[in-house]
Amino acid sequence: METENAVNYKFMGRSFNDLSINDDSSAFSDCNSDRSGEFSTASSQSRRLFLACTNSDNSDEFIRQLVSDLGSCSIDEQKNAALELRLLAKNKPENRIKIAKAGAIKPLISLITSTDPYLQENGVTAILNLSLCDENKELIASSGAIKPLVRALRTGTSTSKENAACALLRLSQVEENKVAIGRSGAIPLLVNLLENGGIRGKKDASTALYSLCTVKENKIKAVEAGIMKPLVELMADFGSNMVDKSAFVLSVLVSVPEAKTALVDEGGIPVLVEIIEVGSQRQKEIAAAILLQICEDSVVYRTKVAREGAIPPLVALSQSGTNRAKQKAEKLIELLRQPRSANAAASPSDL
């Protein structure tokens, strides 16, 4: 047993033994909770929320009242109820089940379609916090949350967009929801957030896309939406704190020919070679694995990779990387050194 690889990197239940990712820090944002900051509330409301959180009986009664207030004719009452439910779901995990059982999910979903940005933001964020409970995910999806969350991703505030991306990520952890989310129009909007969002938006979008793109049709949708351009740009920017995240998303995409073609067209090969030269151990390993995938069936791509000067840094990686990184590097070096005549027929990637 290789002790240096005894602990394999995992994200959302998927193991990365093949890439041997053993860094203690996650490559992705966790999307584990509402991170949008607290909105100001009146002191009496704050005291009422504190008492509700500290007393179980009060909490149950308070939650029922808040759910009732979501249907109020008063916008202010709706806003306060949505905010307080959001905070209850954020601060006490056990409240997530209580709030769902009290019937809050459907009225909160209806708030996501509101034209009031404050109301929409709290509706989105409350649904995000409720989705952190596994028991709630199927109920949230079956109650019709996906399309309103996609709408928030299109029209919401920056916080609404970020939290909608996180909520869609959580719902995508139920496998059958991945196709539904992809078909709802989420993929191009997440690609846009990846390209044009702030740092948190980029992180949240990359995490959601990583999860969704384990499904083939979503991979193709992402490529068609132009994901390769921002991925390559982020991988090339070592100061972006997005090299690992972008490379992981790319690693799930390049199993389809469309992604390989787009990667090469966007200038991805020299960027990946540079990562192998100067990146961290984890980054080098991911980059080598991606290059190996695109080179395995294409003589043309092998030639491009070799011409970018990949062999010397791959030799260095084969001598000093982790055991699996060494294996990837050695396989790739062997491919790159094969004479072109050794391949009788061109692959579809070469045509």
PDB file of N, CA, C and O in Angstrom, residues 15-22 248 251 282 285-290 293 322 324-325 328:
ATOM      1  N   SER A  15     -14.638   9.789  -5.472  1.00  0.00           N
ATOM      2  CA  SER A  15     -13.234   9.611  -5.121  1.00  0.00           C
ATOM      3  C   SER A  15     -12.354   9.981  -6.293  1.00  0.00           C
ATOM      4  O   SER A  15     -12.682   9.721  -7.450  1.00  0.00           O
ATOM      5  N   PHE A  16     -11.204  10.581  -5.971  1.00  0.00           N
ATOM      6  CA  PHE A  16     -10.260  10.983  -7.008  1.00  0.00           C
ATOM      7  C   PHE A  16      -8.981  10.165  -6.902  1.00  0.00           C
ATOM      8  O   PHE A  16      -7.899  10.683  -7.045  1.00  0.00           O
ATOM      9  N   ASN A  17      -9.132   8.841  -6.665  1.00  0.00           N
ATOM     10  CA  ASN A  17      -7.945   7.993  -6.583  1.00  0.00           C
ATOM     11  C   ASN A  17      -7.098   8.132  -7.843  1.00  0.00           C
ATOM     12  O   ASN A  17      -5.883   8.173  -7.793  1.00  0.00           O
ATOM     13  N   ASP A  18      -7.789   8.213  -8.991  1.00  0.00           N
ATOM     14  CA  ASP A  18      -7.080   8.196 -10.263  1.00  0.00           C
ATOM     15  C   ASP A  18      -6.215   9.429 -10.437  1.00  0.00           C
ATOM     16  O   ASP A  18      -5.210   9.395 -11.115  1.00  0.00           O
ATOM     17  N   LEU A  19      -6.634  10.540  -9.801  1.00  0.00           N
ATOM     18  CA  LEU A  19      -5.834  11.749  -9.897  1.00  0.00           C
ATOM     19  C   LEU A  19      -4.903  11.903  -8.712  1.00  0.00           C
ATOM     20  O   LEU A  19      -4.004  12.721  -8.733  1.00  0.00           O
ATOM     21  N   SER A  20      -5.149  11.119  -7.664  1.00  0.00           N
ATOM     22  CA  SER A  20      -4.340  11.189  -6.458  1.00  0.00           C
ATOM     23  C   SER A  20      -4.276  12.604  -5.914  1.00  0.00           C
ATOM     24  O   SER A  20      -3.237  13.216  -5.825  1.00  0.00           O
ATOM     25  N   ILE A  21      -5.426  13.127  -5.551  1.00  0.00           N
ATOM     26  CA  ILE A  21      -5.482  14.468  -5.003  1.00  0.00           C
ATOM     27  C   ILE A  21      -5.511  14.353  -3.491  1.00  0.00           C
ATOM     28  O   ILE A  21      -6.461  13.897  -2.910  1.00  0.00           O
ATOM     29  N   ASN A  22      -4.451  14.780  -2.854  1.00  0.00           N
ATOM     30  CA  ASN A  22      -4.319  14.541  -1.423  1.00  0.00           C
ATOM     31  C   ASN A  22      -4.103  15.811  -0.622  1.00  0.00           C
ATOM     32  O   ASN A  22      -3.672  15.777   0.516  1.00  0.00           O
ATOM     33  N   PHE A 248     -10.555  20.781 -12.273  1.00  0.00           N
ATOM     34  CA  PHE A 248     -11.449  19.673 -11.925  1.00  0.00           C
ATOM     35  C   PHE A 248     -12.676  19.651 -12.817  1.00  0.00           C
ATOM     36  O   PHE A 248     -13.134  18.586 -13.251  1.00  0.00           O
ATOM     37  N   SER A 251     -11.671  18.315 -16.066  1.00  0.00           N
ATOM     38  CA  SER A 251     -11.391  16.872 -16.026  1.00  0.00           C
ATOM     39  C   SER A 251     -12.638  16.022 -16.234  1.00  0.00           C
ATOM     40  O   SER A 251     -12.547  14.910 -16.751  1.00  0.00           O
ATOM     41  N   ARG A 282      -0.764  19.100  -6.758  1.00  0.00           N
ATOM     42  CA  ARG A 282      -2.119  18.711  -7.149  1.00  0.00           C
ATOM     43  C   ARG A 282      -2.438  19.218  -8.543  1.00  0.00           C
ATOM     44  O   ARG A 282      -2.993  18.496  -9.370  1.00  0.00           O
ATOM     45  N   GLU A 285      -0.736  17.226 -11.227  1.00  0.00           N
ATOM     46  CA  GLU A 285      -1.342  15.908 -11.393  1.00  0.00           C
ATOM     47  C   GLU A 285      -2.619  15.970 -12.214  1.00  0.00           C
ATOM     48  O   GLU A 285      -2.858  15.141 -13.102  1.00  0.00           O
ATOM     49  N   ILE A 286      -3.470  16.960 -11.914  1.00  0.00           N
ATOM     50  CA  ILE A 286      -4.712  17.118 -12.682  1.00  0.00           C
ATOM     51  C   ILE A 286      -4.389  17.438 -14.135  1.00  0.00           C
ATOM     52  O   ILE A 286      -4.980  16.871 -15.056  1.00  0.00           O
ATOM     53  N   ALA A 287      -3.448  18.353 -14.361  1.00  0.00           N
ATOM     54  CA  ALA A 287      -3.096  18.752 -15.724  1.00  0.00           C
ATOM     55  C   ALA A 287      -2.569  17.561 -16.525  1.00  0.00           C
ATOM     56  O   ALA A 287      -2.918  17.381 -17.704  1.00  0.00           O
ATOM     57  N   ALA A 288      -1.732  16.740 -15.900  1.00  0.00           N
ATOM     58  CA  ALA A 288      -1.203  15.555 -16.590  1.00  0.00           C
ATOM     59  C   ALA A 288      -2.326  14.589 -16.938  1.00  0.00           C
ATOM     60  O   ALA A 288      -2.344  14.008 -18.035  1.00  0.00           O
ATOM     61  N   ALA A 289      -3.266  14.412 -16.013  1.00  0.00           N
ATOM     62  CA  ALA A 289      -4.393  13.506 -16.260  1.00  0.00           C
ATOM     63  C   ALA A 289      -5.253  14.002 -17.419  1.00  0.00           C
ATOM     64  O   ALA A 289      -5.709  13.222 -18.253  1.00  0.00           O
ATOM     65  N   ILE A 290      -5.481  15.321 -17.482  1.00  0.00           N
ATOM     66  CA  ILE A 290      -6.287  15.887 -18.571  1.00  0.00           C
ATOM     67  C   ILE A 290      -5.569  15.713 -19.905  1.00  0.00           C
ATOM     68  O   ILE A 290      -6.177  15.294 -20.906  1.00  0.00           O
ATOM     69  N   GLN A 293      -5.854  12.258 -21.168  1.00  0.00           N
ATOM     70  CA  GLN A 293      -7.166  11.954 -21.747  1.00  0.00           C
ATOM     71  C   GLN A 293      -7.283  12.468 -23.178  1.00  0.00           C
ATOM     72  O   GLN A 293      -7.824  11.778 -24.043  1.00  0.00           O
ATOM     73  N   THR A 322       3.770  12.527  -6.972  1.00  0.00           N
ATOM     74  CA  THR A 322       3.191  11.417  -6.219  1.00  0.00           C
ATOM     75  C   THR A 322       3.215  10.171  -7.094  1.00  0.00           C
ATOM     76  O   THR A 322       3.427  10.254  -8.306  1.00  0.00           O
ATOM     77  N   ARG A 324       0.859   8.256  -8.264  1.00  0.00           N
ATOM     78  CA  ARG A 324      -0.082   8.277  -9.388  1.00  0.00           C
ATOM     79  C   ARG A 324       0.274   9.364 -10.396  1.00  0.00           C
ATOM     80  O   ARG A 324       0.051   9.205 -11.584  1.00  0.00           O
ATOM     81  N   ALA A 325       0.800  10.480  -9.916  1.00  0.00           N
ATOM     82  CA  ALA A 325       1.251  11.519 -10.847  1.00  0.00           C
ATOM     83  C   ALA A 325       2.377  10.971 -11.717  1.00  0.00           C
ATOM     84  O   ALA A 325       2.433  11.239 -12.930  1.00  0.00           O
ATOM     85  N   LYS A 328       0.846   8.764 -14.408  1.00  0.00           N
ATOM     86  CA  LYS A 328       0.230   9.555 -15.474  1.00  0.00           C
ATOM     87  C   LYS A 328       1.305  10.158 -16.376  1.00  0.00           C
ATOM     88  O   LYS A 328       1.188  10.132 -17.609  1.00  0.00           O
TER      89      LYS A 328
END
